[in-house]
């Protein structure tokens, strides 16, 4: 035992009023906002933020960004709703999207106030957005930034507002605990330090669960030494979805996934190239396939009305995939033509600046893409680059809408009363709030919207905590029971490590890495991953159901020879629950709502008559069973 540095963990118990779980943009938004509402209410609440990583570089914005994708500015929030609705194939919670749209700009103005460099139009270079300065837009909703230090800047403001004495970094929360006297209420959270042998138990009146989306659920395109490369950050392990589901929260639209088209192998985003540099894509024969065969999505029997106007992201993917399946790949982005066209009216100095921006787009956010360009002798002004759809990701803040069913605003006309149950951003479990990737049916928030949504939730949580100031949590599980469960992979390793001479080969346990390979292979082959060109059917999903059930059983045999493996073991467990939710929802929705993201080949069409609705589910962790239902879609913005 001493050889591996393991002993019984030190147990640290703490009671707070509000716990923020996570350290990304939504968590930072809540941390920044929450103090002012505590002060305004005259209350005296204890707030704690717990982050698995370090706030300065945690979450989806960790490496930086080259654009803020949601800034309303001169636009109408109602148009923002229409844009999101169109891109997500007609089904969103319009009240939630509108609420983000009407609040998001103030957060962007704050980012600039704190030092984030935002590109300005000529003549407005020194004029802040808050004073009417015009940003350089790469699209109707996107503005360009120099954002390598974007998260660092935002995290600093959050730390200053909350105080470092109220922030615990390097602690991975893995379990929510319901109240013993009221099982529909969440009362505590438990986790462990990823640096020291300590187990933490936090009791609270309410919490904000904001641990991001889910990555590495599916087998990635990058293998071997490149497996750490993905488009969304690899530390997003579906913890938001799994912990909420196991606490009894109603989930929504978990069938949705995002499959972004990105620069191949480096996963470099293409948005700035498409929107700012106006680059075109072509097939392997140099043809503009969108012009030649883009009408494929106008088949109303298959795609309804969704292919008639501006096609959503998934439909643009579909055209690309059709081209690849027909043998007309690879798909190339014509970066030389785009840069040459832009350079036609530029001085040599301006051309050099343009070339620098082409590289900086990735240096700001996806450095691996610069490595690919350099390693393959690619100069973007001379050589086109290959585009490829990635493996699927589960998320609710970018171009996806998987997540949790939450209570919305109460002041918008035409919103069903049942969409709001007292506290904005609260799930169907009392005291459990979420924002960012956690909020389902409400995509296209991106970084700024997630931060704004965290601020919105902060206000509601303060009200909830004050309304429940005399309530005391009573846990349905004992501390020692939680210790035994959380440290199970450690106990398994210590008990069986001497059975074999090679510690990685043992009939009594499985390493977290090997279990992750099994999950990814299963999801790739049966639940519409890259290996099947995102195709599945009812029979394949039945197989996935059986295999996931066995994988859940086998997950109890994961080992942890150190704290890093304990971290990986729990991330994998969370991924399995998120993966199961995703599979169950695709199985339930008998249509292909997102062609280009996935295909139910036995129902390979959009069926608005029967399926223009939300699909919601609840999970019973005691039985392991899912209850899934349809919830009517209501259009709020005409």
XYZ file of C-alpha atoms in Angstrom:
638
model
C 0.000 0.000 0.000
C 2.811 2.374 0.871
C 4.503 1.472 -2.427
C 1.695 3.201 -4.313
C 1.194 6.031 -1.852
C -2.339 4.966 -0.989
C -3.973 5.054 2.382
C -7.433 5.887 3.551
C -8.242 9.385 2.283
C -8.552 12.313 4.626
C -12.226 13.280 4.736
C -13.082 16.964 4.563
C -16.711 17.920 5.179
C -18.030 21.422 4.696
C -21.464 23.017 4.716
C -22.156 25.961 2.413
C -25.247 27.712 1.126
C -24.406 27.540 -2.588
C -21.914 25.251 -4.350
C -20.690 25.959 -7.893
C -19.374 22.749 -9.509
C -17.068 23.524 -12.425
C -14.698 26.259 -13.516
C -15.602 27.058 -17.120
C -17.381 30.095 -18.543
C -20.758 29.373 -16.910
C -19.128 28.836 -13.516
C -17.125 32.047 -13.916
C -20.300 33.927 -14.835
C -21.993 32.712 -11.669
C -18.926 33.480 -9.528
C -18.706 36.993 -10.938
C -22.414 37.723 -10.478
C -23.434 36.003 -7.289
C -21.909 38.382 -4.728
C -23.875 41.411 -5.861
C -27.206 39.585 -5.361
C -26.173 38.353 -1.934
C -25.276 41.928 -1.032
C -28.450 43.374 -2.575
C -30.606 40.942 -0.606
C -28.903 41.785 2.658
C -28.220 38.095 3.163
C -25.065 36.443 4.424
C -24.541 33.371 2.272
C -21.494 31.124 2.073
C -20.525 30.390 -1.545
C -17.976 27.824 -2.693
C -16.659 27.009 -6.175
C -15.018 23.629 -6.829
C -13.102 23.039 -10.075
C -11.599 19.768 -11.312
C -8.787 21.763 -12.929
C -7.450 25.295 -12.429
C -9.910 28.046 -13.353
C -7.459 30.036 -15.447
C -7.258 27.225 -18.014
C -10.303 25.043 -17.481
C -13.367 24.576 -19.639
C -13.943 24.841 -23.371
C -12.241 28.235 -23.644
C -9.067 26.899 -21.995
C -6.722 27.269 -24.993
C -8.305 30.535 -26.086
C -10.595 31.592 -28.914
C -10.307 33.759 -32.010
C -13.944 34.873 -31.931
C -16.891 35.443 -29.619
C -19.718 33.698 -31.424
C -22.670 35.315 -29.665
C -22.835 39.105 -29.631
C -26.211 40.632 -30.494
C -25.116 44.253 -30.970
C -27.240 45.959 -33.598
C -29.315 42.799 -34.137
C -32.655 41.764 -32.641
C -32.711 39.002 -29.998
C -35.799 37.623 -31.754
C -33.717 37.153 -34.911
C -31.154 35.357 -32.792
C -33.879 32.913 -31.738
C -34.843 32.371 -35.392
C -31.204 31.697 -36.279
C -30.775 29.145 -33.470
C -34.114 27.492 -34.282
C -33.209 27.119 -37.946
C -29.768 25.693 -37.222
C -31.128 23.165 -34.706
C -33.781 21.874 -37.106
C -36.806 23.598 -35.638
C -36.808 22.380 -32.022
C -35.492 24.645 -29.246
C -36.693 26.178 -26.004
C -37.207 29.641 -27.453
C -37.718 31.217 -24.035
C -34.246 30.144 -22.923
C -32.569 31.241 -26.145
C -34.278 34.641 -26.106
C -33.306 35.158 -22.469
C -29.639 34.617 -23.326
C -29.941 36.896 -26.365
C -31.298 39.841 -24.412
C -28.637 39.578 -21.677
C -25.439 38.441 -23.394
C -24.013 41.758 -24.619
C -23.331 43.118 -21.149
C -21.052 40.148 -20.503
C -19.101 40.809 -23.704
C -18.726 44.448 -22.692
C -17.342 43.261 -19.365
C -14.796 41.055 -21.128
C -13.520 44.088 -23.022
C -13.472 46.167 -19.833
C -11.293 43.485 -18.233
C -8.746 43.629 -21.045
C -9.878 41.254 -23.806
C -8.739 42.689 -27.180
C -11.744 42.922 -29.511
C -11.220 43.789 -33.177
C -12.836 47.066 -34.191
C -13.931 48.440 -37.547
C -11.854 51.212 -39.134
C -12.388 54.471 -37.335
C -13.606 52.747 -34.164
C -10.302 51.171 -33.120
C -10.205 52.985 -29.767
C -13.936 53.064 -29.083
C -15.206 50.422 -26.610
C -18.259 48.336 -27.507
C -20.037 49.757 -24.483
C -19.719 53.218 -26.022
C -20.961 52.154 -29.443
C -17.708 50.911 -30.971
C -18.319 48.665 -33.986
C -16.665 45.243 -33.836
C -15.227 43.388 -36.819
C -17.854 40.759 -37.501
C -17.043 37.429 -39.134
C -20.769 36.722 -39.335
C -24.053 38.197 -38.209
C -23.561 37.042 -34.613
C -19.774 36.577 -34.381
C -17.082 39.137 -33.531
C -13.314 38.679 -33.861
C -10.987 38.827 -30.863
C -7.361 38.212 -29.950
C -8.362 35.598 -27.447
C -5.391 33.460 -26.418
C -5.855 34.754 -22.864
C -9.657 34.936 -23.021
C -10.266 32.382 -20.254
C -7.431 33.716 -18.129
C -9.001 37.199 -18.205
C -12.504 35.953 -17.389
C -11.297 33.614 -14.631
C -9.363 36.451 -12.993
C -12.546 38.529 -12.763
C -14.426 35.554 -11.305
C -11.689 34.915 -8.734
C -11.587 38.555 -7.713
C -15.353 38.651 -7.282
C -15.689 35.410 -5.315
C -12.355 35.430 -3.496
C -9.762 32.661 -3.703
C -10.621 31.586 -0.163
C -13.977 30.430 -1.603
C -12.455 28.494 -4.519
C -11.155 24.927 -4.354
C -9.172 23.855 -7.419
C -8.050 20.329 -8.414
C -11.061 18.681 -6.777
C -13.194 16.415 -8.970
C -16.842 16.235 -7.867
C -18.230 12.870 -8.993
C -21.459 12.357 -7.049
C -24.539 14.362 -6.140
C -26.417 13.146 -3.066
C -30.158 13.575 -2.689
C -31.839 14.560 0.548
C -32.909 11.701 2.796
C -36.236 13.319 3.717
C -36.993 14.605 0.204
C -35.519 12.441 -2.587
C -36.588 15.035 -5.183
C -34.067 17.441 -3.719
C -30.278 17.546 -4.005
C -28.426 18.108 -0.742
C -24.710 17.476 -1.216
C -21.862 16.671 -3.573
C -18.850 14.420 -3.071
C -15.524 14.157 -4.858
C -11.796 13.850 -4.395
C -8.600 15.807 -4.819
C -6.649 14.898 -7.945
C -3.398 15.902 -6.202
C -3.774 14.727 -2.582
C -5.441 11.787 -0.804
C -8.450 13.771 0.305
C -12.145 13.187 -0.146
C -14.463 16.205 -0.055
C -18.115 16.285 0.944
C -20.037 19.532 0.521
C -23.531 19.972 1.927
C -25.568 22.860 0.520
C -28.965 24.433 0.000
C -28.464 24.521 -3.772
C -25.758 24.009 -6.361
C -24.861 24.988 -9.916
C -23.735 21.954 -11.952
C -21.609 23.269 -14.840
C -18.972 20.687 -15.807
C -19.243 21.051 -19.588
C -20.343 18.608 -22.285
C -19.044 15.165 -23.252
C -15.953 14.329 -25.314
C -14.340 10.942 -26.041
C -17.678 9.147 -25.789
C -17.091 8.152 -29.424
C -13.923 6.799 -30.970
C -11.952 9.833 -32.163
C -10.460 10.117 -35.622
C -7.049 10.771 -34.070
C -5.346 7.634 -32.751
C -2.142 6.648 -30.960
C -0.152 9.645 -29.827
C -2.806 11.927 -31.305
C -5.659 10.629 -29.131
C -5.493 13.699 -26.944
C -6.618 15.746 -29.931
C -10.296 16.462 -30.195
C -12.302 19.501 -31.168
C -13.962 19.984 -27.763
C -11.728 19.690 -24.661
C -10.974 16.117 -23.655
C -11.589 16.761 -19.956
C -15.303 17.323 -20.626
C -16.455 13.862 -19.579
C -20.244 14.181 -19.492
C -20.181 14.801 -15.731
C -22.931 17.428 -15.996
C -25.293 14.990 -17.698
C -24.487 11.874 -15.680
C -24.604 13.490 -12.230
C -27.829 15.334 -13.051
C -29.463 12.201 -14.477
C -28.481 10.094 -11.477
C -29.912 12.745 -9.160
C -33.234 12.356 -11.018
C -33.177 15.460 -13.243
C -35.257 15.413 -16.408
C -33.009 15.421 -19.466
C -33.931 16.778 -22.887
C -32.757 16.348 -26.489
C -29.954 13.970 -25.517
C -30.284 12.461 -28.996
C -28.691 15.599 -30.382
C -24.960 15.688 -31.014
C -22.582 18.045 -32.776
C -20.312 16.823 -35.562
C -18.303 19.866 -36.640
C -16.458 19.968 -39.950
C -12.890 20.897 -39.037
C -9.407 20.992 -40.528
C -8.384 17.352 -40.606
C -6.177 15.920 -37.830
C -5.532 19.253 -36.090
C -9.259 19.861 -35.465
C -8.748 23.538 -36.262
C -12.082 25.405 -36.459
C -13.127 26.631 -39.904
C -15.466 29.465 -38.880
C -13.092 32.365 -39.425
C -11.994 30.910 -42.766
C -15.550 30.563 -44.002
C -16.986 33.751 -42.528
C -14.086 36.218 -42.355
C -11.754 35.035 -45.137
C -14.666 33.879 -47.382
C -12.923 30.615 -48.298
C -14.729 28.060 -50.460
C -14.677 24.281 -50.182
C -14.213 21.877 -53.080
C -14.103 18.155 -53.630
C -11.052 16.166 -54.683
C -11.631 17.114 -58.320
C -11.591 20.826 -57.598
C -15.365 21.192 -57.997
C -17.533 23.499 -55.903
C -19.819 20.661 -54.874
C -22.200 22.998 -53.028
C -23.038 24.645 -56.344
C -23.171 21.373 -58.278
C -25.029 19.173 -55.822
C -26.185 21.415 -52.974
C -29.801 20.924 -54.040
C -29.701 17.420 -52.551
C -31.092 18.868 -49.298
C -34.147 20.331 -51.044
C -35.873 16.930 -51.147
C -38.958 17.799 -49.068
C -39.961 14.173 -48.517
C -36.691 13.575 -46.720
C -35.710 16.963 -45.291
C -39.029 18.787 -45.035
C -38.754 22.549 -45.367
C -35.371 22.682 -43.635
C -33.348 22.492 -46.849
C -35.232 25.306 -48.582
C -33.697 28.390 -46.973
C -30.350 28.818 -45.239
C -29.309 25.234 -44.434
C -28.479 24.349 -40.843
C -25.032 23.073 -39.909
C -26.071 19.426 -40.024
C -27.442 19.789 -43.576
C -24.201 21.371 -44.761
C -22.468 18.350 -43.257
C -24.860 16.086 -45.143
C -23.864 17.540 -48.524
C -20.189 17.007 -47.655
C -20.786 13.435 -46.497
C -22.709 12.597 -49.670
C -19.735 13.825 -51.661
C -17.300 11.684 -49.679
C -19.474 8.556 -49.828
C -19.785 8.991 -53.609
C -15.992 8.816 -53.857
C -15.388 12.458 -54.698
C -13.209 13.245 -51.685
C -11.110 14.527 -50.140
C -12.878 17.737 -49.200
C -10.511 20.690 -49.431
C -10.737 24.295 -48.293
C -9.327 26.598 -50.955
C -7.325 28.846 -48.637
C -4.997 30.134 -51.424
C -7.886 31.473 -53.531
C -9.512 33.108 -50.504
C -6.323 34.852 -49.448
C -5.460 35.875 -53.011
C -8.890 37.467 -53.447
C -8.555 39.368 -50.174
C -5.044 40.496 -51.159
C -6.171 42.000 -54.484
C -6.823 45.389 -52.882
C -4.090 45.266 -50.253
C -0.616 46.677 -49.886
C 2.283 44.189 -49.375
C 2.273 45.128 -45.670
C -1.439 44.401 -45.402
C -0.948 41.067 -47.169
C 1.685 40.071 -44.597
C -0.727 41.038 -41.847
C -3.425 38.882 -43.479
C -1.067 35.888 -43.572
C -0.273 36.432 -39.897
C -3.997 36.440 -39.090
C -4.388 33.130 -40.930
C -1.905 31.564 -38.514
C -3.106 33.475 -35.464
C -6.631 32.109 -35.931
C -5.196 28.811 -34.687
C -2.474 30.112 -32.392
C -5.312 31.755 -30.447
C -7.272 28.539 -29.993
C -6.016 25.342 -31.697
C -2.248 25.287 -31.672
C -2.199 21.674 -32.898
C -3.465 22.890 -36.275
C -0.398 25.089 -36.677
C 1.657 22.003 -35.889
C -0.113 20.087 -38.651
C 0.474 22.901 -41.155
C 4.140 23.161 -40.224
C 4.636 19.392 -40.150
C 3.016 18.914 -43.565
C 4.777 21.909 -45.162
C 1.487 23.716 -45.667
C 1.462 27.462 -46.188
C -2.232 28.427 -46.258
C -1.632 31.134 -48.864
C -0.186 28.484 -51.197
C -1.714 25.107 -50.283
C -5.349 24.060 -49.643
C -6.144 22.150 -46.441
C -8.319 19.095 -45.976
C -11.667 19.346 -44.149
C -13.236 16.403 -42.329
C -16.251 15.934 -40.028
C -15.120 15.003 -36.514
C -16.384 12.323 -34.169
C -19.635 13.291 -32.373
C -19.740 15.428 -29.225
C -22.570 15.893 -26.724
C -23.024 19.522 -25.684
C -25.547 22.257 -25.131
C -23.681 25.529 -25.557
C -22.198 25.335 -29.067
C -24.049 24.042 -32.169
C -25.809 21.358 -30.161
C -28.723 21.221 -27.728
C -28.284 18.116 -25.550
C -28.759 18.710 -21.861
C -31.115 19.149 -18.930
C -34.686 20.490 -18.850
C -34.601 23.749 -16.884
C -37.012 26.372 -15.641
C -37.183 29.436 -17.867
C -38.070 33.132 -17.555
C -41.596 34.129 -16.577
C -41.957 37.471 -18.373
C -42.182 36.365 -22.031
C -45.608 36.176 -23.716
C -46.718 32.872 -25.223
C -44.466 30.642 -23.115
C -46.180 27.563 -21.608
C -46.586 27.876 -17.836
C -45.081 24.428 -17.316
C -41.744 25.677 -18.711
C -41.148 27.646 -15.515
C -41.424 26.249 -12.010
C -40.227 29.040 -9.776
C -36.490 29.541 -10.124
C -34.745 30.365 -13.422
C -32.189 27.745 -14.478
C -33.303 25.151 -11.910
C -33.720 21.582 -13.105
C -36.637 19.368 -12.103
C -34.626 18.417 -8.998
C -35.065 20.998 -6.245
C -31.876 22.927 -5.567
C -30.056 21.659 -8.672
C -29.305 24.449 -11.159
C -27.309 24.376 -14.399
C -26.048 26.642 -17.188
C -23.901 26.481 -20.328
C -23.559 22.953 -21.713
C -25.922 21.737 -19.004
C -28.996 23.513 -20.384
C -30.757 21.416 -23.011
C -32.776 22.546 -26.048
C -30.884 25.846 -26.071
C -27.766 25.803 -28.245
C -25.614 28.530 -29.794
C -24.790 30.238 -26.509
C -21.082 29.627 -27.019
C -18.660 31.216 -24.535
C -20.363 34.567 -23.956
C -23.843 33.065 -23.638
C -22.627 30.435 -21.186
C -21.098 33.162 -19.024
C -24.331 35.181 -19.213
C -26.382 32.114 -18.348
C -24.181 31.534 -15.296
C -24.974 35.089 -14.203
C -28.705 34.476 -14.692
C -28.522 31.293 -12.600
C -26.567 33.068 -9.843
C -29.415 35.486 -9.190
C -31.949 32.644 -9.014
C -29.755 30.558 -6.697
C -29.416 33.404 -4.214
C -33.196 33.716 -4.107
C -33.577 29.954 -3.645
C -30.980 29.855 -0.848
C -32.616 32.747 0.987
C -36.085 31.259 0.541
C -34.718 28.056 2.108
C -32.408 29.624 4.711
C -33.773 27.484 7.557
C -33.587 24.193 5.636
C -30.912 21.725 6.724
C -29.670 18.981 4.375
C -29.925 15.369 5.531
C -28.044 12.984 3.263
C -29.565 9.762 1.969
C -26.085 8.167 1.992
C -23.472 7.961 4.720
C -20.019 9.478 4.372
C -18.341 6.076 4.601
C -20.642 4.682 1.924
C -19.508 7.513 -0.384
C -15.847 6.913 0.486
C -16.178 3.238 -0.381
C -17.881 3.972 -3.698
C -15.581 6.781 -4.808
C -12.412 4.914 -3.838
C -13.653 1.551 -5.180
C -11.159 1.569 -8.117
C -8.325 2.102 -5.609
C -9.506 -0.778 -3.391
C -9.872 -3.008 -6.448
C -6.305 -2.314 -7.507
C -4.779 -2.809 -4.073
C -6.668 -6.059 -3.535
C -5.693 -7.668 -6.841
C -2.449 -6.022 -8.024
C -0.232 -8.916 -6.861
C -2.245 -11.571 -8.722
C -0.174 -10.983 -11.869
C 3.389 -9.843 -12.468
C 2.284 -7.231 -15.023
C -0.069 -4.834 -13.247
C -1.844 -3.787 -16.479
C -2.894 -7.389 -17.249
C -5.168 -8.786 -14.584
C -8.390 -10.851 -14.713
C -9.778 -9.013 -11.687
C -9.787 -5.484 -13.054
C -9.724 -3.349 -16.188
C -7.662 -0.199 -16.662
C -9.562 3.037 -17.276
C -7.853 3.405 -20.655
C -9.024 -0.018 -21.835
C -12.565 0.612 -20.633
C -12.613 3.891 -22.536
C -11.510 2.082 -25.703
C -14.424 -0.316 -25.262
C -16.920 2.506 -24.826
C -15.618 4.375 -27.860
C -15.630 1.281 -30.074
C -19.158 0.406 -28.985
C -20.520 3.894 -29.620
C -18.647 4.251 -32.914
C -19.913 0.998 -34.399
C -23.465 0.883 -33.061
C -24.511 4.470 -32.265
C -23.518 6.281 -35.465
C -19.863 7.211 -35.138
C -17.278 7.973 -37.814
C -16.757 4.296 -38.660
C -20.282 3.970 -40.079
C -20.472 7.482 -41.575
C -22.757 8.370 -38.631
C -25.349 5.699 -39.511
C -27.316 3.426 -37.225
C -30.699 1.679 -37.023
C -33.006 0.124 -34.459
C -31.267 -3.255 -34.500
C -27.804 -1.735 -34.042
C -29.172 0.308 -31.141
C -30.554 -2.865 -29.535
C -27.022 -4.280 -29.653
C -25.657 -1.057 -28.183
C -28.205 -1.295 -25.368
C -27.008 -4.774 -24.379
C -23.342 -3.918 -24.665
C -23.708 -0.707 -22.652
C -25.439 -2.665 -19.906
C -22.479 -5.038 -19.724
C -20.051 -2.138 -19.844
C -21.812 -0.535 -16.873
C -21.343 -3.782 -14.972
C -17.687 -3.983 -15.958
C -17.095 -0.346 -15.026
C -17.390 -1.406 -11.395
C -14.162 -3.377 -11.948
C -12.078 -0.415 -13.100
C -8.805 -0.064 -11.232
C -6.907 3.038 -10.107
C -3.211 2.657 -9.368
C -2.871 6.393 -8.697
C -4.992 9.522 -8.436
C -4.745 10.170 -12.160
C -6.321 6.797 -12.881
C -8.986 7.460 -10.266
C -9.787 10.641 -12.163
C -9.945 8.697 -15.453
C -12.066 5.953 -13.917
C -14.726 8.398 -12.762
C -14.638 10.328 -16.026
C -15.343 7.054 -17.812
C -18.232 6.238 -15.536
C -19.766 9.620 -16.287
C -19.208 9.088 -20.010
C -21.041 5.756 -19.926
C -24.178 7.315 -18.389
C -24.068 10.198 -20.897
C -23.562 7.697 -23.731
C -26.498 5.603 -22.557
C -28.751 8.661 -22.450
C -27.672 9.569 -25.988
C -28.313 6.056 -27.281
C -31.715 5.762 -25.577
C -32.894 9.054 -27.051
C -31.825 8.147 -30.601
C -33.581 4.827 -30.126
C -36.781 6.568 -28.986
C -36.889 9.254 -31.712
C -37.976 7.348 -34.812
C -36.764 9.812 -37.418
C -33.530 11.409 -38.588
C -33.888 14.904 -37.129
C -30.218 15.862 -37.691
C -29.034 14.448 -41.045
C -25.313 15.087 -41.285
C -24.926 14.583 -37.530
C -26.506 11.115 -37.454
C -28.842 8.936 -39.514
C -31.459 6.454 -38.321
C -31.317 4.473 -41.567
C -34.633 2.751 -40.758
C -36.258 6.198 -40.395
C -34.067 8.240 -42.710
C -36.249 11.336 -42.974
C -37.444 14.284 -40.907
C -40.961 13.660 -39.609
C -42.419 16.951 -38.394
C -45.893 15.457 -38.146
C -44.927 12.994 -35.418
C -41.582 14.168 -34.074
C -41.461 17.958 -33.990
C -41.278 17.718 -30.222
C -38.810 17.542 -27.372
C -37.701 14.110 -26.241
C -37.268 14.105 -22.451
C -36.077 11.368 -20.143
C -35.516 10.560 -16.490
C -33.131 7.972 -15.093
C -33.677 5.844 -12.001
C -30.229 5.105 -10.600
C -31.671 2.462 -8.263
C -33.053 0.358 -11.130
C -30.839 1.593 -13.966
C -33.939 2.188 -16.110
C -34.816 5.165 -18.301
C -38.324 6.637 -18.738
C -38.602 8.550 -22.010
C -41.451 10.726 -23.291
C -42.443 13.315 -25.869
C -42.951 16.923 -24.742
C -44.750 19.310 -27.125
C -42.698 21.949 -28.917
C -44.167 25.475 -28.706
C -43.102 28.274 -31.039
C -42.765 31.505 -29.060
C -41.079 33.759 -31.651
C -42.908 33.860 -34.981
